[in-house]
PDB file of C-alpha atoms and ligand atoms in Angstrom:
ATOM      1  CA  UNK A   1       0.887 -41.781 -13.349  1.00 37.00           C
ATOM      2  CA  UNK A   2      -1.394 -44.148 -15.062  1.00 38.00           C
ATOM      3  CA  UNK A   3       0.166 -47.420 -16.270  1.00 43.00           C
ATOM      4  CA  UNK A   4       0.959 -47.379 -19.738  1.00 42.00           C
ATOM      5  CA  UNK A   5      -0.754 -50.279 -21.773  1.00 44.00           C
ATOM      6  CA  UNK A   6       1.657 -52.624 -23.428  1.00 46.00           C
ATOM      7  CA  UNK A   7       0.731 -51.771 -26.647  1.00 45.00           C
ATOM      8  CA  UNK A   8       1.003 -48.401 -26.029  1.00 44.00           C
ATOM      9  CA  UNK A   9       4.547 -48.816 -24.757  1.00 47.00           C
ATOM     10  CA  UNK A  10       5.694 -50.495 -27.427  1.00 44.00           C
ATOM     11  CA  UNK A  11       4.521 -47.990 -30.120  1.00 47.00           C
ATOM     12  CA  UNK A  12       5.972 -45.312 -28.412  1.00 49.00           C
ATOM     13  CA  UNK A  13       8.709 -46.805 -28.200  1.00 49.00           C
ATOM     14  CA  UNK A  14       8.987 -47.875 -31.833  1.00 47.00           C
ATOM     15  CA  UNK A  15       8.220 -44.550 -32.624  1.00 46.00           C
ATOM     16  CA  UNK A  16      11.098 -43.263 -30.979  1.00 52.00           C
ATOM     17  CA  UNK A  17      13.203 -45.851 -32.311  1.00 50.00           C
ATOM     18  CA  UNK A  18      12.798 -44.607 -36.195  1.00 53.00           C
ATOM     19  CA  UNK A  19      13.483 -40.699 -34.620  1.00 53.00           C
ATOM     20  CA  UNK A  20      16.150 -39.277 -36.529  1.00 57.00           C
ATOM     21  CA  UNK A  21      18.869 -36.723 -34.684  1.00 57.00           C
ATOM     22  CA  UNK A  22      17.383 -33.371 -36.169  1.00 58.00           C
ATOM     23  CA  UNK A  23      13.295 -34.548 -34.777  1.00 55.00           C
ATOM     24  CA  UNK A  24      15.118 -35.813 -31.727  1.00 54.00           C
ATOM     25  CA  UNK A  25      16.865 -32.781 -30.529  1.00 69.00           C
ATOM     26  CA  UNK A  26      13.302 -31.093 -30.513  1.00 85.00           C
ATOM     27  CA  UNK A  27      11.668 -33.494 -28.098  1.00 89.00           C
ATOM     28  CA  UNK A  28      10.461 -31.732 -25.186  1.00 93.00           C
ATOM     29  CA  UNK A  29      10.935 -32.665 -21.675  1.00 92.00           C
ATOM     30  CA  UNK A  30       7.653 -34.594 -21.697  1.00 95.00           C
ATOM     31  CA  UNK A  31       8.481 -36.162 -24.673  1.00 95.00           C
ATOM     32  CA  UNK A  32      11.596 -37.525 -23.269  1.00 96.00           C
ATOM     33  CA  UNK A  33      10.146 -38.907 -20.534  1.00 97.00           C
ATOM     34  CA  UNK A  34       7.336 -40.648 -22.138  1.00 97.00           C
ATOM     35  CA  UNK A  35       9.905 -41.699 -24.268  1.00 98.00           C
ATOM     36  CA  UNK A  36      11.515 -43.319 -21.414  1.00 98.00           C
ATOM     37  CA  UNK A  37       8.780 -44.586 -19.363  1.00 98.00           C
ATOM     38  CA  UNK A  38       7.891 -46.510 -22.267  1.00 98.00           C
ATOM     39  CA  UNK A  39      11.019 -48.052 -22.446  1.00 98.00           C
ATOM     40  CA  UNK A  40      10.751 -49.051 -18.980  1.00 98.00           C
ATOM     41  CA  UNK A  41       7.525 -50.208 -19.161  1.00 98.00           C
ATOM     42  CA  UNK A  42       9.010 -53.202 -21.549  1.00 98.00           C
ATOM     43  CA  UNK A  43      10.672 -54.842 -18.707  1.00 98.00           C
ATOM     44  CA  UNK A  44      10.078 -58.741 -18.757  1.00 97.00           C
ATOM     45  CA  UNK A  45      11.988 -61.469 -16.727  1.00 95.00           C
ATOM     46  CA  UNK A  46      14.616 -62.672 -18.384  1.00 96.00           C
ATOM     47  CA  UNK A  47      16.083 -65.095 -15.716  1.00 94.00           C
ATOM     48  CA  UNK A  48      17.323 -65.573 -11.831  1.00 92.00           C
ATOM     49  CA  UNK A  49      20.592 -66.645 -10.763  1.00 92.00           C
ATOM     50  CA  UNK A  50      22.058 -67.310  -7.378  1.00 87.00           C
ATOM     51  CA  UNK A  51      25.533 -67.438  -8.614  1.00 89.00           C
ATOM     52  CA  UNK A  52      27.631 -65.317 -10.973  1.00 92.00           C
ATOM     53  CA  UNK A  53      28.926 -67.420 -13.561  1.00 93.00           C
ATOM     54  CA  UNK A  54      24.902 -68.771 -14.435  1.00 95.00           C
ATOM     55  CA  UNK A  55      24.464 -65.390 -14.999  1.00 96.00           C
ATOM     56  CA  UNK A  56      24.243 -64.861 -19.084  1.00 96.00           C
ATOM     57  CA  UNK A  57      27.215 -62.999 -20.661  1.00 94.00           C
ATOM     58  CA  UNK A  58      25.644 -60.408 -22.746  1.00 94.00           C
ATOM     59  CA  UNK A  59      26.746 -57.139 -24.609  1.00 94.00           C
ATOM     60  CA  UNK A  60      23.518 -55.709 -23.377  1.00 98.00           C
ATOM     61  CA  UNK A  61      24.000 -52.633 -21.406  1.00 98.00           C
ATOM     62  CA  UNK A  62      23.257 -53.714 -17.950  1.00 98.00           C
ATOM     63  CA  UNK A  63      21.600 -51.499 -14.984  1.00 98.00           C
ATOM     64  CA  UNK A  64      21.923 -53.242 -11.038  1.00 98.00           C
ATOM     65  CA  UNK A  65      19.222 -52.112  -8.593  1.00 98.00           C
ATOM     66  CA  UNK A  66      20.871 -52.301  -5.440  1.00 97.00           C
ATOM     67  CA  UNK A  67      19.580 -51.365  -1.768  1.00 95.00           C
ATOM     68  CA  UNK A  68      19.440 -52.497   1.939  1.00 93.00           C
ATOM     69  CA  UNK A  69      15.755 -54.830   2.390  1.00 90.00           C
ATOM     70  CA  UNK A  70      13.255 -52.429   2.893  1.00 92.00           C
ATOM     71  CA  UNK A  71      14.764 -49.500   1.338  1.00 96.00           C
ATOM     72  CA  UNK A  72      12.078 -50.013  -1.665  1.00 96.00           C
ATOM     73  CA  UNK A  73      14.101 -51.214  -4.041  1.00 96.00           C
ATOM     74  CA  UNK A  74      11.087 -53.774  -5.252  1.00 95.00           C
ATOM     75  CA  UNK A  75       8.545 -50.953  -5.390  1.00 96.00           C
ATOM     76  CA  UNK A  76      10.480 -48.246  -6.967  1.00 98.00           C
ATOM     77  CA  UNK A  77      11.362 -51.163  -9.489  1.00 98.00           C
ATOM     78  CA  UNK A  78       7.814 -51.921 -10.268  1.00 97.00           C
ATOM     79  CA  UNK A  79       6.962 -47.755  -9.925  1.00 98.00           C
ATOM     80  CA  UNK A  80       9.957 -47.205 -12.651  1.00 98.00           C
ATOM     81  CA  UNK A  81       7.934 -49.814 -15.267  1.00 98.00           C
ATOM     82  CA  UNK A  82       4.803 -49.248 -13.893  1.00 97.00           C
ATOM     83  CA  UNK A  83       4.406 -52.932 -13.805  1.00 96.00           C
ATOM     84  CA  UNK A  84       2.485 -54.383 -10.067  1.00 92.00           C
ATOM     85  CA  UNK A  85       4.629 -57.113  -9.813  1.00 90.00           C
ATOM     86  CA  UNK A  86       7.526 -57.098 -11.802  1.00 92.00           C
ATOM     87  CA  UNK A  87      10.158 -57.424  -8.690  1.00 91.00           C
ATOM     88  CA  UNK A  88       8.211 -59.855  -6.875  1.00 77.00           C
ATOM     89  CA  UNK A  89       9.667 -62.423  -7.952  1.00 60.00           C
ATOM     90  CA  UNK A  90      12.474 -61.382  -6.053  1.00 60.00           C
ATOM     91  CA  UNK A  91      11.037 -61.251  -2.868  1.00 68.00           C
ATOM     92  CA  UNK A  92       9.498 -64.952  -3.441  1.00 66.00           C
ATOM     93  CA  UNK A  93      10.950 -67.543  -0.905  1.00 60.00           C
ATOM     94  CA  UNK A  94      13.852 -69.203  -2.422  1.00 59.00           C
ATOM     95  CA  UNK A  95      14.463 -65.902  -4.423  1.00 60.00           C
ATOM     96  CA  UNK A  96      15.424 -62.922  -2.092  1.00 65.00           C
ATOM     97  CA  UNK A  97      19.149 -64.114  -2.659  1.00 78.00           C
ATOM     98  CA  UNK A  98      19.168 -64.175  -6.313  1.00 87.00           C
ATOM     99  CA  UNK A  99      20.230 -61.854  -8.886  1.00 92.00           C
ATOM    100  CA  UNK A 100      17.095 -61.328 -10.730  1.00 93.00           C
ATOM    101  CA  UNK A 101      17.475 -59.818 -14.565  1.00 96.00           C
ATOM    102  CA  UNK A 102      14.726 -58.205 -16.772  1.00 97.00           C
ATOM    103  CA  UNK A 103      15.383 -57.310 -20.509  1.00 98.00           C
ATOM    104  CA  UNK A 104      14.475 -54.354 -21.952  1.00 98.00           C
ATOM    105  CA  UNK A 105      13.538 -52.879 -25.192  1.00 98.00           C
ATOM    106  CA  UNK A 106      11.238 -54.961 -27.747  1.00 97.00           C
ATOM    107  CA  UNK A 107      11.391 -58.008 -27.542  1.00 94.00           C
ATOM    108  CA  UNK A 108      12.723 -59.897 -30.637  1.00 94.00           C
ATOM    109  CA  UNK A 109      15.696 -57.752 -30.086  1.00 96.00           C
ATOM    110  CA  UNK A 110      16.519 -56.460 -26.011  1.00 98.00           C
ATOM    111  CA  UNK A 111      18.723 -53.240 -25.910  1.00 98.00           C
ATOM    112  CA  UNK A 112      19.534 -53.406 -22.464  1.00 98.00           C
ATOM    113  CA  UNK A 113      19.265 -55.479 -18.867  1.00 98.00           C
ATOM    114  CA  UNK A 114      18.068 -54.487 -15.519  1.00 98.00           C
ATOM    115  CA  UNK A 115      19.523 -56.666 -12.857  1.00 97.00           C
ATOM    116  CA  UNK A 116      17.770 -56.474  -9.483  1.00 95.00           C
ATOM    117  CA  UNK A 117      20.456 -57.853  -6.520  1.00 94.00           C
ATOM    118  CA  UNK A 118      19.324 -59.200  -3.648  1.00 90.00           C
ATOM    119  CA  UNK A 119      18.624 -56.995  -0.911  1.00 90.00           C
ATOM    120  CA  UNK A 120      21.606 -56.451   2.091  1.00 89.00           C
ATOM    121  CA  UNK A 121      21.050 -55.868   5.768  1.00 85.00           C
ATOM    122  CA  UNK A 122      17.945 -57.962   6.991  1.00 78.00           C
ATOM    123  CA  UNK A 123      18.633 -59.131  10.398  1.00 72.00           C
ATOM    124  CA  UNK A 124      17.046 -62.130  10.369  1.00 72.00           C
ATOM    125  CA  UNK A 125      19.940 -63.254   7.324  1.00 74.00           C
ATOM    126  CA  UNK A 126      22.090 -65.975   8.927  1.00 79.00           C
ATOM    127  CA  UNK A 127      26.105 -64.815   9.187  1.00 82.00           C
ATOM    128  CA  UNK A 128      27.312 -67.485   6.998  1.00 83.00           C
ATOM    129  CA  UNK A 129      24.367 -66.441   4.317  1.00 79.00           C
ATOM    130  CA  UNK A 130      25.192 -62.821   4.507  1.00 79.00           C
ATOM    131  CA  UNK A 131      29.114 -62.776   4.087  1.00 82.00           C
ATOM    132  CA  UNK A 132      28.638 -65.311   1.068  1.00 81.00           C
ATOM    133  CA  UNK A 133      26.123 -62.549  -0.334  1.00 79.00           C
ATOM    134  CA  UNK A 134      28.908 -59.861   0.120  1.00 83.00           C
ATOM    135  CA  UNK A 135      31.018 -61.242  -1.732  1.00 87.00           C
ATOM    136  CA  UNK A 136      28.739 -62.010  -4.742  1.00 88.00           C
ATOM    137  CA  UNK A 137      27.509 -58.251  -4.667  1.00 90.00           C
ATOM    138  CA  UNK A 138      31.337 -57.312  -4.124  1.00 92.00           C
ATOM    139  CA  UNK A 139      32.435 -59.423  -7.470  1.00 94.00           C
ATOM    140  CA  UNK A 140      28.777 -58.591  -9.527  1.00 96.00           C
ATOM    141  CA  UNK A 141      29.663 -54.807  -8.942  1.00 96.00           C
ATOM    142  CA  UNK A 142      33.343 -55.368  -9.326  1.00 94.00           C
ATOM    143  CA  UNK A 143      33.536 -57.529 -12.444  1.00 94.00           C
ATOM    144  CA  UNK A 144      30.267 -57.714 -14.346  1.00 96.00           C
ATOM    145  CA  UNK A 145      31.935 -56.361 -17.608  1.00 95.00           C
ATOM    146  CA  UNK A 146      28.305 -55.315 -19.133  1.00 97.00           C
ATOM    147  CA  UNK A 147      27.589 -53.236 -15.976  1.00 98.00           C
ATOM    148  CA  UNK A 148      26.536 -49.432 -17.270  1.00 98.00           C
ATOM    149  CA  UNK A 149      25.094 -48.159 -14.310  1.00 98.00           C
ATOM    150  CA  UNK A 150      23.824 -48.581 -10.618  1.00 98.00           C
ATOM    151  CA  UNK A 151      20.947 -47.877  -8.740  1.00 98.00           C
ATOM    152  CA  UNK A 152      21.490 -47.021  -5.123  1.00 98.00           C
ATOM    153  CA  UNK A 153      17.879 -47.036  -3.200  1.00 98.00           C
ATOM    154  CA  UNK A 154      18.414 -45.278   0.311  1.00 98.00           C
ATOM    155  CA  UNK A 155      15.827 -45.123   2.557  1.00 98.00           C
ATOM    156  CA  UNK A 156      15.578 -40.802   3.099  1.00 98.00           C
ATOM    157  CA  UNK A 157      14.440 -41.102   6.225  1.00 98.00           C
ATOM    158  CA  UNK A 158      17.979 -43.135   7.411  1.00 97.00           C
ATOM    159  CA  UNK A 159      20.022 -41.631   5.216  1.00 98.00           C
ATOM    160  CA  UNK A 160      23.534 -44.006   4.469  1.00 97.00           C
ATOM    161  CA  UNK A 161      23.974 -46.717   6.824  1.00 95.00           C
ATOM    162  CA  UNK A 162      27.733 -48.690   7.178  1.00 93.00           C
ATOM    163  CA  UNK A 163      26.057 -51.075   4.560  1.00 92.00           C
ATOM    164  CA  UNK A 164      25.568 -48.331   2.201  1.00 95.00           C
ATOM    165  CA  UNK A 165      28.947 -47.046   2.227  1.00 95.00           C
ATOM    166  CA  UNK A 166      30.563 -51.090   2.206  1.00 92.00           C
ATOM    167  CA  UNK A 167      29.019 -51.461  -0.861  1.00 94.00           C
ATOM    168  CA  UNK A 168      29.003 -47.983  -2.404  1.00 95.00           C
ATOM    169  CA  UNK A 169      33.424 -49.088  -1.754  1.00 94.00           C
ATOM    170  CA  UNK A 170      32.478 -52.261  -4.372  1.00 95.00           C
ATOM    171  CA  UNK A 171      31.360 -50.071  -7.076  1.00 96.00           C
ATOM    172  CA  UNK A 172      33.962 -47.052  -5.884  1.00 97.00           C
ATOM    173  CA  UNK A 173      36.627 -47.932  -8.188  1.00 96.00           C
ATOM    174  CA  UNK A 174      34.377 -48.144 -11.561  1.00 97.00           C
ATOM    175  CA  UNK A 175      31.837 -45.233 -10.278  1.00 98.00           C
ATOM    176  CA  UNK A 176      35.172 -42.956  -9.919  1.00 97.00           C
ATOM    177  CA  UNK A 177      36.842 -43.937 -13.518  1.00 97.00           C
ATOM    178  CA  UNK A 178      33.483 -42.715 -15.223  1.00 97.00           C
ATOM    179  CA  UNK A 179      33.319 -46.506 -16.753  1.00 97.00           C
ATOM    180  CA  UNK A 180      29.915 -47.290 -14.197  1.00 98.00           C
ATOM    181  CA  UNK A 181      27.707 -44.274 -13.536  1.00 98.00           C
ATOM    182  CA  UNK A 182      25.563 -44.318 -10.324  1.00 98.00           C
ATOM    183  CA  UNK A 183      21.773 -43.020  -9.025  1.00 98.00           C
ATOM    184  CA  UNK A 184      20.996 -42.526  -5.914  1.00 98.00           C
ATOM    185  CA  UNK A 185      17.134 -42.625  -5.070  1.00 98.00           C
ATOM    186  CA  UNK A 186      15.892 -41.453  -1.716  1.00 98.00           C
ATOM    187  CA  UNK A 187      12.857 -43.529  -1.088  1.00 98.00           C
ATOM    188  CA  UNK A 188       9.911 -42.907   0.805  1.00 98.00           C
ATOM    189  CA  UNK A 189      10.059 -38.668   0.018  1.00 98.00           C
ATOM    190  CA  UNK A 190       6.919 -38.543   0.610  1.00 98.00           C
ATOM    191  CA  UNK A 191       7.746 -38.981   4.332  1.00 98.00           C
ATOM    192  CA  UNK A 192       9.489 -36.163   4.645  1.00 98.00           C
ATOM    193  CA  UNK A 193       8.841 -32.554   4.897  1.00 98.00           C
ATOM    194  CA  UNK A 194      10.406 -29.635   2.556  1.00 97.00           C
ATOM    195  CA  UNK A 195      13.144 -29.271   5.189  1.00 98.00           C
ATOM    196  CA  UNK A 196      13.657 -32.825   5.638  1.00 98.00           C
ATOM    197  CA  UNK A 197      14.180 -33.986   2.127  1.00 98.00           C
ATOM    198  CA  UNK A 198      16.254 -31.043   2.110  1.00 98.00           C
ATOM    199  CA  UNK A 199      18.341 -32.243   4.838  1.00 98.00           C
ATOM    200  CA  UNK A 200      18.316 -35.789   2.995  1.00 98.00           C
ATOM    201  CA  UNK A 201      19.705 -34.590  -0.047  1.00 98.00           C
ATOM    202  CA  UNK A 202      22.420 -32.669   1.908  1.00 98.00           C
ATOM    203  CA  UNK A 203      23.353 -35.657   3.682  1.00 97.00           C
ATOM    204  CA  UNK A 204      23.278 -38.020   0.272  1.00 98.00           C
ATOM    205  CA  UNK A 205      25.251 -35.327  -1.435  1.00 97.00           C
ATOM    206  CA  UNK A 206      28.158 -35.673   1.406  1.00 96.00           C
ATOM    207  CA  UNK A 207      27.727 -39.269   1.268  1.00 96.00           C
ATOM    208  CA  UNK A 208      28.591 -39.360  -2.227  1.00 97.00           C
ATOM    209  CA  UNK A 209      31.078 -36.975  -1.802  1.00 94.00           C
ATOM    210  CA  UNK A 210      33.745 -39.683  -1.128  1.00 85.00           C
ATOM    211  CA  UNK A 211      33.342 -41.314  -4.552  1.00 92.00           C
ATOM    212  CA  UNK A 212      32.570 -38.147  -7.175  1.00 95.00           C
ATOM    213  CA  UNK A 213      35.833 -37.255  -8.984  1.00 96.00           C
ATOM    214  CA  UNK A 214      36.054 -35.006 -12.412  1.00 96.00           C
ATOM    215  CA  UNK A 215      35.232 -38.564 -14.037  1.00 97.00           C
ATOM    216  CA  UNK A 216      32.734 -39.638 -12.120  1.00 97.00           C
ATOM    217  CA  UNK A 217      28.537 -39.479 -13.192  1.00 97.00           C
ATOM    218  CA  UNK A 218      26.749 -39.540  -9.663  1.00 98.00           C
ATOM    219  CA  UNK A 219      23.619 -38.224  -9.221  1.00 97.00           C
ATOM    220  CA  UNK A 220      20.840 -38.273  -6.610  1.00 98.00           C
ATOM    221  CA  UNK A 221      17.156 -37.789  -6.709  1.00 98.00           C
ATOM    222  CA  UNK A 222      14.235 -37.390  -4.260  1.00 98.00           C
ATOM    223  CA  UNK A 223      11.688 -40.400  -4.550  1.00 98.00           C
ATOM    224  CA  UNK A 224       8.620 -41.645  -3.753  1.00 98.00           C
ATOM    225  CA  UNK A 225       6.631 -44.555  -5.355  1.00 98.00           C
ATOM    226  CA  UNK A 226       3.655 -43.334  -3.586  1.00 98.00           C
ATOM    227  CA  UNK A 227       3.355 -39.571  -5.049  1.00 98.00           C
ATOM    228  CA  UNK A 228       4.805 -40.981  -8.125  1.00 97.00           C
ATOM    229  CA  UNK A 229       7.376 -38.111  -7.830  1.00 97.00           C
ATOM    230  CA  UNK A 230      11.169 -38.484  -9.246  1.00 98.00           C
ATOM    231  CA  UNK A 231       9.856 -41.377 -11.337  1.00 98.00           C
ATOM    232  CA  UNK A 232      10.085 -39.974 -14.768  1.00 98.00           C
ATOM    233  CA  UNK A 233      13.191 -37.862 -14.328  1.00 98.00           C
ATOM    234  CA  UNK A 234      14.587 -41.588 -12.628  1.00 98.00           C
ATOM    235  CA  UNK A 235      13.427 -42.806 -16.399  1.00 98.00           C
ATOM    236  CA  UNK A 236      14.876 -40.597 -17.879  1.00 98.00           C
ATOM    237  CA  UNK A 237      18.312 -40.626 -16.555  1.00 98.00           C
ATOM    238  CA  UNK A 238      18.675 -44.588 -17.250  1.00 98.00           C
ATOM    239  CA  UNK A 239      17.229 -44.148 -20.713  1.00 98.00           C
ATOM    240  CA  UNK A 240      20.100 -41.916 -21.395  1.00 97.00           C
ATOM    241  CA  UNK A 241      22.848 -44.181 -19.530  1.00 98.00           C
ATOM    242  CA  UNK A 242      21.582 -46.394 -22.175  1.00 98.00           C
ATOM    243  CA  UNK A 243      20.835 -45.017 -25.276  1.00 97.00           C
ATOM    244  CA  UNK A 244      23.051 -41.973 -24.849  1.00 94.00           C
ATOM    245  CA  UNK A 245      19.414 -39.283 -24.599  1.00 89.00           C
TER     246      UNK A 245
HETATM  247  P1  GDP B 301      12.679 -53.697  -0.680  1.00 83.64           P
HETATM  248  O1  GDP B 301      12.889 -54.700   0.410  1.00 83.64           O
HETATM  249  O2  GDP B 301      13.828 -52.750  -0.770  1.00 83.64           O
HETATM  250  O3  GDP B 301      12.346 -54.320  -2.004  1.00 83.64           O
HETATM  251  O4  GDP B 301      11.458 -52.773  -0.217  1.00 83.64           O
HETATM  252  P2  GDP B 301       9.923 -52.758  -0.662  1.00 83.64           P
HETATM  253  O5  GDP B 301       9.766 -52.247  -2.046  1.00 83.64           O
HETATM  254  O6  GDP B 301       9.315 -54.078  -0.360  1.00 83.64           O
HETATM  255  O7  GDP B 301       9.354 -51.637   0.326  1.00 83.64           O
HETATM  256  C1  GDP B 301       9.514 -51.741   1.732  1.00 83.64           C
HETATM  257  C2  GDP B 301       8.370 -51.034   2.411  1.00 83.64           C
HETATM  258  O8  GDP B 301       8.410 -49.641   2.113  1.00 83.64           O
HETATM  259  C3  GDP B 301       7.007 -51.521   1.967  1.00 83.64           C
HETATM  260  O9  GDP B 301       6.153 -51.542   3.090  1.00 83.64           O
HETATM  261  C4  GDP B 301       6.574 -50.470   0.958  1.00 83.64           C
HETATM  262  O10 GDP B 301       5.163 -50.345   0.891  1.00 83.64           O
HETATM  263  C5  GDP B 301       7.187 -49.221   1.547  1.00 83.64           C
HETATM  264  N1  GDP B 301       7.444 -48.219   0.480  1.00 83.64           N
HETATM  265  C6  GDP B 301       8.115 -48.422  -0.663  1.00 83.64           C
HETATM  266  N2  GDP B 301       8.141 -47.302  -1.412  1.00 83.64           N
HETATM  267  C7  GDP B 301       7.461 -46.361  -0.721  1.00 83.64           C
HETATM  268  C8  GDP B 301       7.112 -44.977  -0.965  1.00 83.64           C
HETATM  269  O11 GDP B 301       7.443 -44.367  -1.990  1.00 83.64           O
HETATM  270  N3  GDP B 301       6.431 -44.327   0.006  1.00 83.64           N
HETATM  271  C9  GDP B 301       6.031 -44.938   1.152  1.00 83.64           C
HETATM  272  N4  GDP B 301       5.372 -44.204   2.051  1.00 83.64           N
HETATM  273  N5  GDP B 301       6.308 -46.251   1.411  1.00 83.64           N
HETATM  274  C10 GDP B 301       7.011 -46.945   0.487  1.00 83.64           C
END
């Protein structure tokens, strides 16, 4: 996938914004997902906060990117709005522990937030650091009234780890009431062979299987920032948590 230029993205998505229901219901797949990779593309830092009450109280629908460190949460961020470095910032010394948030839509007027949490898991964390960290991610997930939707990034290659599952439980309660939907990328496809991502979708789908109820919206997708494969359909899926196509 080529990047989109900014202007670009912003006329396609003005474009879409005048669409009326009867043009909009014959948009073809493509369409869509232009649609929403142009949307995507419009992510700009909004701010950074390491606690959550500075974070801003908003009404804008609000997406959290969550993942252990090194599950490619920063690429498939930067992959999803085909920007080079739009999650660096969160891997910046000083940074890795913050709750990073980008607004999106244009820009006089943002339609919706994607907050990018700090990584869990990396060893080198000290204890004290890490349980404080839990319990921020614990209360963000639990609490954050503007939450829409999460994005789980599993490595596919590991497959759930203890981590996974702790903080799939933080989200469990919203995730299985239909109020917060969920995504589940498996990273790093291109790793894998056709039986292997197989296997890793099994294994994700079992995972999951201890939060889905009749309520719930849960869905996971094979990904890889390197192929550029599950990126659009990724697009998509938010676009619609947001703007309801
Ligand atoms: P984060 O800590 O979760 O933000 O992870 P990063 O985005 O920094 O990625 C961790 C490592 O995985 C880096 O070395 C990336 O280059 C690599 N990586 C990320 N996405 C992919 C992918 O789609 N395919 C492959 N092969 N490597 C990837």
């Amino acid at each position: 996938m080529t990047a989109l230029g900014d202007s670009m993205a912003e006329q396609n998505y003005s474009e879409v914004a005048t669409v009326t229901a009867p043009e909009a219901a014959i948009l073809t797949e493509a369409d869509l997902e232009k649609r929403a990779l142009g949307w995507a593309h419009t992510a700009r830092f909004r701010t950074t906060a390491s606690q959550l009450d500075q974070l801003p109280q908003t009404e804008l629908p609000e997406i959290a990117f969550v993942g252990r460190s090194n599950a490619g949460k920063s690429t498939a961020i930067n992959t999803l709005t085909q920007q080079k470095r739009l999650a660096f910032a969160s891997k910046t010394p000083g940074r890795t522990q913050h709750i990073n948030l980008f607004d999106l839509g244009p820009k006089m007027v943002p339609n919706a937030i994607f907050a990018d949490l700090p990584g869990y898991g990396y060893a080198a964390v000290a204890r004290g650091a890490k349980l404080r960290w839990q319990k921020v991610m614990a209360e963000y997930l639990d609490v954050r009234r503007s939450l829409v939707g999460v994005v789980l990034m599993i490595d596919s290659r590991l497959g759930f780890t203890d981590l996974d599952h702790q903080l799939m439980s933080f989200v469990a309660p919203r995730v299985g009431n239909g109020s917060v939907r969920l995504l589940v990328l498996l990273t790093k496809a291109d790793k894998l062979n056709r039986s292997e991502a197989a296997q890793a979708l099994a294994g994700a789908q079992q995972a999951l299987g201890e939060i889905v109820t009749d309520e719930a919206d849960v869905g996971v997708a094979l990904f890889s920032a390197l192929k550029k494969s599950g990126v659009g359909d990724a697009a998509k899926v938010l676009h619609a948590w947001v703007h309801g196509v």
